[in-house]
Coordinates of C-alpha atoms in Angstrom, one line a residue:
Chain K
X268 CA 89.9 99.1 136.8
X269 CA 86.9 101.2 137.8
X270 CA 84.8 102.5 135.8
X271 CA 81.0 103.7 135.3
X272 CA 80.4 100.2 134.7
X273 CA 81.9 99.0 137.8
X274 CA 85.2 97.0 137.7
X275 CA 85.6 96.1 134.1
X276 CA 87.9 93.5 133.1
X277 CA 90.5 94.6 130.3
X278 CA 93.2 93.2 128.1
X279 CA 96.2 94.3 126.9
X280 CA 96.1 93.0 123.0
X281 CA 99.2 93.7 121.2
X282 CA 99.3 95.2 117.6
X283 CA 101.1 93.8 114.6
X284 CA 103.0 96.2 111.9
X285 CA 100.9 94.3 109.4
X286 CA 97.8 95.5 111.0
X287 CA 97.9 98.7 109.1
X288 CA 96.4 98.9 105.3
X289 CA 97.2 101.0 102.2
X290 CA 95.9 104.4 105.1
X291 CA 98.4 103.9 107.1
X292 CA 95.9 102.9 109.8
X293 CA 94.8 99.5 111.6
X294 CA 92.2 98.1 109.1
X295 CA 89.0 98.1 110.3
X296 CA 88.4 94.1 109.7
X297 CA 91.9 93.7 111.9
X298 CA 89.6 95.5 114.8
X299 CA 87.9 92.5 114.6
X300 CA 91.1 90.2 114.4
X301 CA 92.3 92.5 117.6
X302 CA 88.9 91.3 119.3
X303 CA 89.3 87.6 118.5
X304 CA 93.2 87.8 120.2
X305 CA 91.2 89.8 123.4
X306 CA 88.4 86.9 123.9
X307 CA 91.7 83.8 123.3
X308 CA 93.4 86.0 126.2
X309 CA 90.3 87.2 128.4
X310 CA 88.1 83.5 127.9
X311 CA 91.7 81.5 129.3
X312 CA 91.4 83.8 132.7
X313 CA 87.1 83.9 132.8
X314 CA 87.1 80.2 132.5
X315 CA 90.6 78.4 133.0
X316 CA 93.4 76.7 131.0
X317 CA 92.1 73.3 131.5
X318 CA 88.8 73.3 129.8
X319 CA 88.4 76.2 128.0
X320 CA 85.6 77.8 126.3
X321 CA 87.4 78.3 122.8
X322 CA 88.2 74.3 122.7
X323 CA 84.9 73.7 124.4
X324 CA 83.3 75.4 121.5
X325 CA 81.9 78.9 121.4
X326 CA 80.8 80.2 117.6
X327 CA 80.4 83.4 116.9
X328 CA 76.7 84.2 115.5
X329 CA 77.2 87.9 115.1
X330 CA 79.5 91.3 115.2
X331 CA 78.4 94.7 116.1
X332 CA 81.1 97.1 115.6
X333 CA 81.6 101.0 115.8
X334 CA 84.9 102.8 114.7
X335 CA 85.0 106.3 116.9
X336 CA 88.9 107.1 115.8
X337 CA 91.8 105.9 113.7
X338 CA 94.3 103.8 115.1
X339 CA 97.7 104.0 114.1
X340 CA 100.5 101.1 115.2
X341 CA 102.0 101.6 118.0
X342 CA 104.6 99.7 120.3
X343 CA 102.6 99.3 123.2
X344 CA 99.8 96.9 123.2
X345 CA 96.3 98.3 122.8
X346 CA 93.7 97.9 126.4
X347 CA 90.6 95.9 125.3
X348 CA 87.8 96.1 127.6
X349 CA 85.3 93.2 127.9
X350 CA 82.0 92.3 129.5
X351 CA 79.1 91.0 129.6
X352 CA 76.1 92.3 128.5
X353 CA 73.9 89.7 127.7
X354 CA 73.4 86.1 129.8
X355 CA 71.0 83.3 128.4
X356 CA 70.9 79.5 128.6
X357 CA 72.8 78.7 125.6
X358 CA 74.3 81.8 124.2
X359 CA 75.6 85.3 125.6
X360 CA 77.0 88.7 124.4
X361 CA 80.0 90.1 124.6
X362 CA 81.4 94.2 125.0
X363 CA 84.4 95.5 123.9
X364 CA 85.8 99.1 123.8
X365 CA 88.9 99.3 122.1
X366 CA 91.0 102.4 123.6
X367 CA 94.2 104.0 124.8
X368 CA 95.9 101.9 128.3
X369 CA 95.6 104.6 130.8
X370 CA 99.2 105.8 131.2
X371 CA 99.3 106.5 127.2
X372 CA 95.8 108.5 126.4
X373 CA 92.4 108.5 126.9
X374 CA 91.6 107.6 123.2
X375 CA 88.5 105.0 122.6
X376 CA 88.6 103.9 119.0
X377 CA 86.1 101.6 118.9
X378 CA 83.4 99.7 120.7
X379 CA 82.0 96.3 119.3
X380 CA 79.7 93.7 120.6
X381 CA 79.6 89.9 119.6
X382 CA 77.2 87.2 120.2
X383 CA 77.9 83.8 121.0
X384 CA 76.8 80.7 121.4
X385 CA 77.6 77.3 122.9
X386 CA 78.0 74.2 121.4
X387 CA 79.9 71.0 122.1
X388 CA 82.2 69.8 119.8
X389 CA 82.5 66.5 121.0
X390 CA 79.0 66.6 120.5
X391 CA 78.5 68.2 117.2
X392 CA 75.5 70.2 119.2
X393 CA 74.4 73.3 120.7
X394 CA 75.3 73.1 124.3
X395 CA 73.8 75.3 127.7
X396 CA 76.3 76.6 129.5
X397 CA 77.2 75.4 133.1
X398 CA 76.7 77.0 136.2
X399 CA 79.8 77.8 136.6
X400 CA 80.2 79.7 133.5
X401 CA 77.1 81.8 134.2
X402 CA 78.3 82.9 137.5
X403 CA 81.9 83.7 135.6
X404 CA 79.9 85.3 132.9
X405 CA 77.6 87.3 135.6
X406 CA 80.8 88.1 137.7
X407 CA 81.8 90.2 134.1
X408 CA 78.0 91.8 133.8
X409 CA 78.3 95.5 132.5
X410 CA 76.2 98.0 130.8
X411 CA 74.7 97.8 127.0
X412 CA 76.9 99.1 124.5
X413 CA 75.7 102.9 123.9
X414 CA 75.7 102.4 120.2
X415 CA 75.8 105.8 118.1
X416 CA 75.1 104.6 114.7
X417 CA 73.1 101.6 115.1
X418 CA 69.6 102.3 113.6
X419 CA 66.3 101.3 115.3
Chain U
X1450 CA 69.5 88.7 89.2
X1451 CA 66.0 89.0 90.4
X1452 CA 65.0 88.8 94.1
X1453 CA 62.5 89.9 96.6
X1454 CA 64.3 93.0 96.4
X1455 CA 64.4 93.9 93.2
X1456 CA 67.6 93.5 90.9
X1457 CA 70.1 92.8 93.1
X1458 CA 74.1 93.2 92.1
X1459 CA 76.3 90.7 92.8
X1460 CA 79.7 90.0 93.1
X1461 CA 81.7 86.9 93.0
X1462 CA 84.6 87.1 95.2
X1463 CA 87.3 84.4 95.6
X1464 CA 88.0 82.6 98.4
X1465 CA 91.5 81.5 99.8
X1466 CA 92.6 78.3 101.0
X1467 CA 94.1 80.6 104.8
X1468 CA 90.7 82.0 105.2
X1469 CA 89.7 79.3 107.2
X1470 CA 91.0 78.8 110.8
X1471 CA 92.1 75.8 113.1
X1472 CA 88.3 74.8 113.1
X1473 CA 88.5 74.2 108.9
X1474 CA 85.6 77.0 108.5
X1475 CA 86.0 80.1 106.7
X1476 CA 86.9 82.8 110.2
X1477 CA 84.6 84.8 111.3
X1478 CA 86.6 87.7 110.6
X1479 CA 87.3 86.8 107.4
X1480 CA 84.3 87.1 106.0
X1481 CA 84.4 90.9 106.7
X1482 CA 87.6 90.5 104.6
X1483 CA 85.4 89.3 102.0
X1484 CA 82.7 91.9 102.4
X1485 CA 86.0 94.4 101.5
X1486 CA 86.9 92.3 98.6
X1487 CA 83.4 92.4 97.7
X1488 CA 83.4 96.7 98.3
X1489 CA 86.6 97.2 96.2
X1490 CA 85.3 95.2 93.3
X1491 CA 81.7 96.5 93.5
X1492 CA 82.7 100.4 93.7
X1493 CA 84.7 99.8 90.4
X1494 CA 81.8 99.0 88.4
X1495 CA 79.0 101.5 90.1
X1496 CA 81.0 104.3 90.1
X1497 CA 83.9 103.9 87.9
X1498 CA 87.6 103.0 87.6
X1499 CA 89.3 107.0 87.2
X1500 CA 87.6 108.2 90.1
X1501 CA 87.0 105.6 92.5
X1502 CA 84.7 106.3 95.8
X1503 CA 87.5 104.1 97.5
X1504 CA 90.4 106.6 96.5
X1505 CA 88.4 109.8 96.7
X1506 CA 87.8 108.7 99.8
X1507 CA 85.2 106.6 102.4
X1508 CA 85.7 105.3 105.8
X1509 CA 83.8 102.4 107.2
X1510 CA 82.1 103.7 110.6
X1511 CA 80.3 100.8 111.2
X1512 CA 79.8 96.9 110.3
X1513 CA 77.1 94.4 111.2
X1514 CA 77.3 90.9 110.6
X1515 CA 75.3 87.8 111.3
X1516 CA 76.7 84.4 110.4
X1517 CA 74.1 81.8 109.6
X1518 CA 75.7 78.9 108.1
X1519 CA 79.1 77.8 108.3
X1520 CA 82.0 77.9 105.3
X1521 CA 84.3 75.7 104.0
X1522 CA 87.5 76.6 101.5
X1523 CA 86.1 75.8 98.3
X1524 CA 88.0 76.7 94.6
X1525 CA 84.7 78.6 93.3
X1526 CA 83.8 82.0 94.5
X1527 CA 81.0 83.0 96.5
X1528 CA 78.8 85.1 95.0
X1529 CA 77.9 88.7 97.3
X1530 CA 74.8 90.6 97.0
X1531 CA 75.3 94.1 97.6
X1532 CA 72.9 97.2 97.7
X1533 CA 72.0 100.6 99.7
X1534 CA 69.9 100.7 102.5
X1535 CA 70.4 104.0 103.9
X1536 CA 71.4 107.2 102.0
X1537 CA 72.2 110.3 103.5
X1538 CA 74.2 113.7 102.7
X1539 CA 77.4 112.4 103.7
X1540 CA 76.7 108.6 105.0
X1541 CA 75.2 105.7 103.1
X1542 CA 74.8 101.8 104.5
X1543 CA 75.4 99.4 102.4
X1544 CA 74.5 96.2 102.8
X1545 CA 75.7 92.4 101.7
X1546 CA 74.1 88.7 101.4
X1547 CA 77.1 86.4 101.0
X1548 CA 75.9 83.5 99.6
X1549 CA 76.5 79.9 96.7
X1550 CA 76.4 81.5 93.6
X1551 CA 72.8 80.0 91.9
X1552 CA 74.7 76.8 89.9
X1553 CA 76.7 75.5 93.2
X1554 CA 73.9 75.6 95.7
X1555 CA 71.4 78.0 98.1
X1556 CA 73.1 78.4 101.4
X1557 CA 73.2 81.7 103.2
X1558 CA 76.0 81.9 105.3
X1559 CA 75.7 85.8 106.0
X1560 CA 74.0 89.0 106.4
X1561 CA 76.0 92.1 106.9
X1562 CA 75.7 95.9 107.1
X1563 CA 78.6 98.4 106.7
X1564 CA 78.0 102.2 107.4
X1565 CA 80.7 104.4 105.4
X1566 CA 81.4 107.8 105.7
X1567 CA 82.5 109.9 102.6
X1568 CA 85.5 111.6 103.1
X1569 CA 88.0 113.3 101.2
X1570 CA 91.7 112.5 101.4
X1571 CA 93.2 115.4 100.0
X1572 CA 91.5 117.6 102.1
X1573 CA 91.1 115.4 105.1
X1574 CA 87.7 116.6 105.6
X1575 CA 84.5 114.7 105.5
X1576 CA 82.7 115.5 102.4
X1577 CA 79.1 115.1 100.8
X1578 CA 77.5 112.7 98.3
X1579 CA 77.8 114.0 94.9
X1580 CA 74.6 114.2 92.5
X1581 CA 75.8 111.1 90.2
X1582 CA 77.2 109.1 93.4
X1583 CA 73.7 109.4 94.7
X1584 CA 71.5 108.7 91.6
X1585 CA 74.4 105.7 91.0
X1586 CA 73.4 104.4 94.9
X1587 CA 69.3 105.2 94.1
X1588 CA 69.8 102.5 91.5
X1589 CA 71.1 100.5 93.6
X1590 CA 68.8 100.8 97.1
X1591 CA 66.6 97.8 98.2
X1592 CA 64.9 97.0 101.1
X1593 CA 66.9 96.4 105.0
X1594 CA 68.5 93.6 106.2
X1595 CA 66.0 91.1 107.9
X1596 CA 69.2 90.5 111.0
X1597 CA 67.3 88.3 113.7
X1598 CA 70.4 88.7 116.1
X1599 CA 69.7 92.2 116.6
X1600 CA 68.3 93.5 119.9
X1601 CA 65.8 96.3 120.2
Chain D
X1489 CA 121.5 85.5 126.1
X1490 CA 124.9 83.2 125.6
X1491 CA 124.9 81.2 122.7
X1492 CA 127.2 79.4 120.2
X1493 CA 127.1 83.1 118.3
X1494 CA 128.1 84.8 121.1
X1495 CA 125.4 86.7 123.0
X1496 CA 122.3 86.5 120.4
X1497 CA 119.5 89.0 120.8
X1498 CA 116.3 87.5 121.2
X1499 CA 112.5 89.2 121.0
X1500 CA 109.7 88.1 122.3
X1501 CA 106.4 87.7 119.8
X1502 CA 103.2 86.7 120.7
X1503 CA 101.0 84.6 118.7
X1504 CA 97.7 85.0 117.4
X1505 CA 95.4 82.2 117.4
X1506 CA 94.5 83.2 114.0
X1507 CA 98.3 82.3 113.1
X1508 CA 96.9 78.7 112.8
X1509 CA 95.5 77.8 109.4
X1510 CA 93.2 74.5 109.3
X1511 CA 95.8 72.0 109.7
X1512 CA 95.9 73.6 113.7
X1513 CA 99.5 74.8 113.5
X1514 CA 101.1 78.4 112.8
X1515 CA 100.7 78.2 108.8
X1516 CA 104.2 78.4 107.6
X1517 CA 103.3 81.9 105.9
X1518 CA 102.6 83.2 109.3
X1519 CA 106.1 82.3 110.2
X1520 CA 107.4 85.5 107.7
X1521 CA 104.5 87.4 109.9
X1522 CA 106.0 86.5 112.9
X1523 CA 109.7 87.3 111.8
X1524 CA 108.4 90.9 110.5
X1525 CA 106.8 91.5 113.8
X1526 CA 110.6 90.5 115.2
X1527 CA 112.3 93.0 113.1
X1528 CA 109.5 95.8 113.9
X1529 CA 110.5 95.6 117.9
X1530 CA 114.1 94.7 117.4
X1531 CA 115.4 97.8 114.8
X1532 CA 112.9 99.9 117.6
X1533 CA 115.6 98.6 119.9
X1534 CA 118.4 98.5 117.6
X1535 CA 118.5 101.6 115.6
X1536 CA 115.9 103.6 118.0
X1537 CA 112.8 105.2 118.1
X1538 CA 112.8 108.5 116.7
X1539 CA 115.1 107.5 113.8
X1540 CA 113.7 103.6 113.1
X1541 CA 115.5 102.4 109.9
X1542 CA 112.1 100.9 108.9
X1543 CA 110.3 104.4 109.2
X1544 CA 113.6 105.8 107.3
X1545 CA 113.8 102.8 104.8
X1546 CA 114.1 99.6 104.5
X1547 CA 113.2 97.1 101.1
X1548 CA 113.0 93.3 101.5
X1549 CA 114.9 91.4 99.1
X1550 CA 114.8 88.1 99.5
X1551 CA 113.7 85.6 102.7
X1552 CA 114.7 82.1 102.7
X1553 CA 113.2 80.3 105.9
X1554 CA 113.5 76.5 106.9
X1555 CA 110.5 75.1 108.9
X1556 CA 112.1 72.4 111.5
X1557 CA 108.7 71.2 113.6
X1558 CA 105.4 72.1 114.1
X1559 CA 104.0 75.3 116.0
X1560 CA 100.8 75.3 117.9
X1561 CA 98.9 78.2 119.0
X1562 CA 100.2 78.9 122.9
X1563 CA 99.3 81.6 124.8
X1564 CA 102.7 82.4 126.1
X1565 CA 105.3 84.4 123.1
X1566 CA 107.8 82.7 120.7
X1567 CA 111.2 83.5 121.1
X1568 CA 112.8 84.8 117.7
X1569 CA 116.5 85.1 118.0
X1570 CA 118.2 87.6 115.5
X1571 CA 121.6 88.2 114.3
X1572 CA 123.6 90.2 111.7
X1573 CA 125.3 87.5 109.0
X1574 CA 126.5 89.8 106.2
X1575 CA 126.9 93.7 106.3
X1576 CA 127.5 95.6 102.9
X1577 CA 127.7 99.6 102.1
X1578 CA 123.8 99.5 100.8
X1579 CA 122.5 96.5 102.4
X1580 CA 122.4 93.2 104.9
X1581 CA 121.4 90.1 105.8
X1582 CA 119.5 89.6 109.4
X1583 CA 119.8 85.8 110.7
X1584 CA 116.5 84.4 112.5
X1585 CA 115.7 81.0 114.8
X1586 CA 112.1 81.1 116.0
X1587 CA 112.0 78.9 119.1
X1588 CA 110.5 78.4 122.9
X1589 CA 111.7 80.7 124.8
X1590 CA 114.0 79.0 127.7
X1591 CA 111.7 78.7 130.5
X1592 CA 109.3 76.8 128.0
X1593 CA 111.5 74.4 126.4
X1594 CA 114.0 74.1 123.7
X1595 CA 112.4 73.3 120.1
X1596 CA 113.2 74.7 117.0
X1597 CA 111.0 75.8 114.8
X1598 CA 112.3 77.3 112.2
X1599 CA 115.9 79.1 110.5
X1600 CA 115.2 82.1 108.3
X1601 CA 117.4 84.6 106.8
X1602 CA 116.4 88.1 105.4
X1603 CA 118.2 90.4 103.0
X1604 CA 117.5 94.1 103.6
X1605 CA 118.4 96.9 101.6
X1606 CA 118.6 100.4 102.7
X1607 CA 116.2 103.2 100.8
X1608 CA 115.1 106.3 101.3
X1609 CA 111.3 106.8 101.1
X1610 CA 112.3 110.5 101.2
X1611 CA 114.5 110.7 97.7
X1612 CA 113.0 107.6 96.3
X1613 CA 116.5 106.2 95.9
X1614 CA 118.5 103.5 98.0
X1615 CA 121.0 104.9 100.3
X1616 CA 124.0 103.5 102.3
X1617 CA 124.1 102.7 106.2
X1618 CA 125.5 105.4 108.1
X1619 CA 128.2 104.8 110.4
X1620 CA 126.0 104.5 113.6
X1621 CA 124.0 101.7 111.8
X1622 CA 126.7 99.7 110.6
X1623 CA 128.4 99.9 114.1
X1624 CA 124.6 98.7 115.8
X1625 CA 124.8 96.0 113.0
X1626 CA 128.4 94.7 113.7
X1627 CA 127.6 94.6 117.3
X1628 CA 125.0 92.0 116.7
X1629 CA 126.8 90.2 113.6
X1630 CA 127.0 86.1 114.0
X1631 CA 127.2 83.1 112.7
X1632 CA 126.1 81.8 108.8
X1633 CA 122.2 80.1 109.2
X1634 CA 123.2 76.6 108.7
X1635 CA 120.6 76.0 105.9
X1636 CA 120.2 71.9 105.7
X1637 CA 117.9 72.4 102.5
X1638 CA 119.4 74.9 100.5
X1639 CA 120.7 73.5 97.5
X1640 CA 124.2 74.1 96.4
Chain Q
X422 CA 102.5 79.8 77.2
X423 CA 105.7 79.0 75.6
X424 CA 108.9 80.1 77.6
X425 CA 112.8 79.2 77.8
X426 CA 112.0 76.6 79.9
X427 CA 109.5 74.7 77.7
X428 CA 106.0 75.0 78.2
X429 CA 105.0 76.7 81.2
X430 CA 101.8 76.3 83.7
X431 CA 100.6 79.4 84.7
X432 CA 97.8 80.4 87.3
X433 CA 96.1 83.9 87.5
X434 CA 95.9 84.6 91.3
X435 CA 93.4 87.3 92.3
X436 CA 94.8 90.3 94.6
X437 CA 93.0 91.8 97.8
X438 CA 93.0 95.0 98.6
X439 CA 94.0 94.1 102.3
X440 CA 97.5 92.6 100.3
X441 CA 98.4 96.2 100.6
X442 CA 100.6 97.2 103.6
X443 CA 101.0 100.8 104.8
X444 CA 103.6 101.5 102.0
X445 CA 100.9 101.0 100.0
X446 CA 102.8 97.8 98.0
X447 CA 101.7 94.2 98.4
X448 CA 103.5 93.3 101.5
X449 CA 106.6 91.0 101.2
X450 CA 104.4 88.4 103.3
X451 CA 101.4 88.2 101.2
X452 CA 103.4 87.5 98.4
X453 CA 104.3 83.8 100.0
X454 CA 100.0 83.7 100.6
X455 CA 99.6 84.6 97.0
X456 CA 102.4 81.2 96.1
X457 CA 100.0 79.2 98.6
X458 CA 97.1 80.2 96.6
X459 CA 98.8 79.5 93.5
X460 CA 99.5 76.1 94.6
X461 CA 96.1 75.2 95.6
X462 CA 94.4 76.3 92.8
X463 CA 97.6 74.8 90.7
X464 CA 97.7 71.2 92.4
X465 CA 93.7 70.8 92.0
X466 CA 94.9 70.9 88.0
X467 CA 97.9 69.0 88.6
X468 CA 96.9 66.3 90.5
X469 CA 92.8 66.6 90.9
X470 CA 90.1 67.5 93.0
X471 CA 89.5 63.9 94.3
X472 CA 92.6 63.3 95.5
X473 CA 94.2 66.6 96.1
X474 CA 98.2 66.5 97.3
X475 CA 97.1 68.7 99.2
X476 CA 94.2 67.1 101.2
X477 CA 96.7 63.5 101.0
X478 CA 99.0 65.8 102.5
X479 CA 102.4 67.7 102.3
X480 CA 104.2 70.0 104.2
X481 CA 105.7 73.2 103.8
X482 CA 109.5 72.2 104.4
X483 CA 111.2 75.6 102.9
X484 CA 110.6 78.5 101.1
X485 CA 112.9 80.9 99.2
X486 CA 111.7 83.9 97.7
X487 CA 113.4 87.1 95.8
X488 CA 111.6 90.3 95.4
X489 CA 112.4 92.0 91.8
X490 CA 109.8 94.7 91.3
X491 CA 106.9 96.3 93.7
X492 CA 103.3 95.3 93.2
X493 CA 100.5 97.6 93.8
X494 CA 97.0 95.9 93.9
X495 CA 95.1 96.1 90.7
X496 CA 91.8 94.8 90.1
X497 CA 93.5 91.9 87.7
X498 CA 94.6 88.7 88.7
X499 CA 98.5 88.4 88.4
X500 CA 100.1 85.5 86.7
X501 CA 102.3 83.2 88.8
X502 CA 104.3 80.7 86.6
X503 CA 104.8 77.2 88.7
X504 CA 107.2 74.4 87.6
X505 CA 109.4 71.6 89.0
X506 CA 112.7 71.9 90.0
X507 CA 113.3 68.6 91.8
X508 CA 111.9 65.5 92.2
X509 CA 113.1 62.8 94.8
X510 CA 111.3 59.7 96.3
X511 CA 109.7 61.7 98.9
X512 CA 110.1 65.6 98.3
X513 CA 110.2 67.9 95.5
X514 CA 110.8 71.4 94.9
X515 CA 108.4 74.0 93.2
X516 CA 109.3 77.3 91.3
X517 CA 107.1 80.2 90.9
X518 CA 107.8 83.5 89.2
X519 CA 104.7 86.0 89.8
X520 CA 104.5 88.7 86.8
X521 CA 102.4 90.4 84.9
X522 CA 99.5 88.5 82.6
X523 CA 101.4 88.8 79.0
X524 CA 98.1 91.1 78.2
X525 CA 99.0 93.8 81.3
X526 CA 102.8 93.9 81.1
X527 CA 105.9 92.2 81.0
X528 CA 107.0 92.9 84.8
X529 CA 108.7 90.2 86.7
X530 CA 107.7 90.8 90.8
X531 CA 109.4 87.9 92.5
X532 CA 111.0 84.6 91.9
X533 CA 110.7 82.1 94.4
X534 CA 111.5 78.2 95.4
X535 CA 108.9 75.6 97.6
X536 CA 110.2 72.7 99.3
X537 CA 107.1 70.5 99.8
X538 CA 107.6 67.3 101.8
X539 CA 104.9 64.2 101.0
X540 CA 103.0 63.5 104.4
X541 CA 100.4 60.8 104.9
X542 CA 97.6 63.0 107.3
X543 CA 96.0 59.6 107.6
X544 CA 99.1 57.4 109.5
X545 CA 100.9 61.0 110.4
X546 CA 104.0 59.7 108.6
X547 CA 106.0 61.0 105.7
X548 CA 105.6 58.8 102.0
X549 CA 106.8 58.6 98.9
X550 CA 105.8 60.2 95.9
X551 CA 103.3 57.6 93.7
X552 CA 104.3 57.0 90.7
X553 CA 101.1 59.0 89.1
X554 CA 102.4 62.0 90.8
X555 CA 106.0 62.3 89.8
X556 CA 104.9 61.3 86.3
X557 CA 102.9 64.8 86.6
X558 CA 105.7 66.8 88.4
X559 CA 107.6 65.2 85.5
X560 CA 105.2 66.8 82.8
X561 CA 106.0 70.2 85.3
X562 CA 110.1 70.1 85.1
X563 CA 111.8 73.1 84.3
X564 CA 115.3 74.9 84.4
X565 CA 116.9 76.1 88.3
X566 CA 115.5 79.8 89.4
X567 CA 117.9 82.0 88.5
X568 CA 118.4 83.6 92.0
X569 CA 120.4 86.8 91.9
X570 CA 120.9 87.4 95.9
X571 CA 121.4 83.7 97.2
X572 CA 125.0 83.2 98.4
X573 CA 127.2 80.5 97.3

């Protein structure tokens, strides 16, 4: 769908009851849980069934995350948003905002970024990625994350 | 225990045998899980059982995490440093080392940094640091995190 | 769908690759997860949104569950069946096979059997099903689970 | 600790927070999680950390569980009681009631039944029981769980 950040690639993650904790609101570590499910879903499409990034190996070296409103459980699955925001040789970063699907709201509840980095398991080694998954990757480039709270 | 930043507090919190995933490491995710355990037991002791800041009420508005060495399931408890790197009227950050405890080893597997809010639930306004909370975070302030993920 | 019950309802759950625990299949605890998830969308569909039984009141009292093969992460949802097997003035007991759903293939996975008693979060006292309820509940009553552990 | 049913093993499980779902109880689920933890922590005394059952292998072939009381997190570990109930060439079955440490309370939360299958990981077929381990699930017998809601 468009957006500021051109066409942005988004997922529809589903919540679980059990999401919730003792607030009555999805637990801010299942955000992150939420954002695991959206890169299994998004990575499959970006880079394929047959050889996929997750088996390939990706590890994540690092979370970024901002909570902007609660989120209660719902029926409908939640709309992830994901991009690119970061392309090197052997790791990238990853944007997420968290937020209503458009026929429901116009909510955002959170925006997160993640770090990763390549490595082979076969290998047991830090890998580069291919051509192929740089021009996916770039095909997904977006804006930085306008972080509120992140101090510099 | 002593440390470059002064005395640090520490807790030991216990893993679980299901907080590792299909690649046999402690998630990714979980270890936020971890940095809650590591909150709920912590707040006990610096600010007391009858009026706990995690019932008064605090919401977490921010994490960041860096993961530097990878976790296996193991029956002893890792040990989490803990102290204040920020503190404002109504904000403070709070951040974590999650680490062997000093008889199993000297592995750091991560740095984090949560920013929570104070809040109150019974009037369901945000609300400010009180005068002991503060002095009880003071003693507990040291210096801020050294992430190398983060960009600038 | 037509079955050996008679026309069994059947939700579809999705999976979360963090269902798997390190052995690489859906950790049998997840399995409860998933069968919770089944009951939040089925009494949505059952007993309706405004007034959902599980909003109204609902206590689990006892699962039993039998785990027939593995269950690897896939991206496409499990199919949980789920059927009435006993209906009393204050309680009931909901049936449950987790398997592919048709298109995919026809494994079982696993048997399970919940027993539900009605309460009232409201009075803080357990309450009977109303007529409406029991009449939804006989309308999808079936066959005994045919245990093959269960000790007699 | 002495009991009716001889001498008992008993394993003090640490709560999470996170255990808590949005009825502000330990979920229903988490319970079976807290029975998994019991048995790994239980099993490593059992049968040893070398050669854990549980690293050897067995599988998860049933579960039976009956809720008696709710359980609100508390900052104390809760005792879960684990015994034999059955012991065949190749399975056996393993009771658990999770209560209160006799020096909190004398409140019974939930009774429950495992059915663990012996599995060689290593040739990926089932085995039998050697005889150093059913002399120690021998050392573990104790009387049937007294289930209230199972049907005849």
């Amino acid at each position: 769908m468009a957006s500021e950040h051109g066409e942005r690639y988004s997922v529809d993650v589903p919540l679980r009851w059990s999401d919730m904790d003792a607030y009555g609101h999805v637990n801010n570590v299942q955000f992150l849980r939420l954002l695991e499910d959206a890169r299994v879903i998004g990575f499959q499409e970006w880079f394929g069934q047959e050889r996929s990034m997750l088996d390939q190996g990706v590890l994540v070296a690092r979370h970024e995350i901002e909570y902007l409103a609660p989120l209660e459980f719902r029926h409908a699955p939640i709309a992830v948003d994901m991009w690119a925001t970061r392309i090197s040789g052997a790791s990238f970063d990853l944007a997420y905002e968290v937020r209503d699907p458009a026929a429901v709201g116009d909510t955002l509840y959170a925006r997160a970024e993640t770090t990763l980095v390549l490595y082979s398991f076969v290998d047991g080694t830090p890998r580069r990625l291919s051509e192929v998954e740089r021009a996916t990757l770039k095909s997904h480039e977006g804006a930085p994350v306008p972080f509120r709270w992140r101090r510099r």
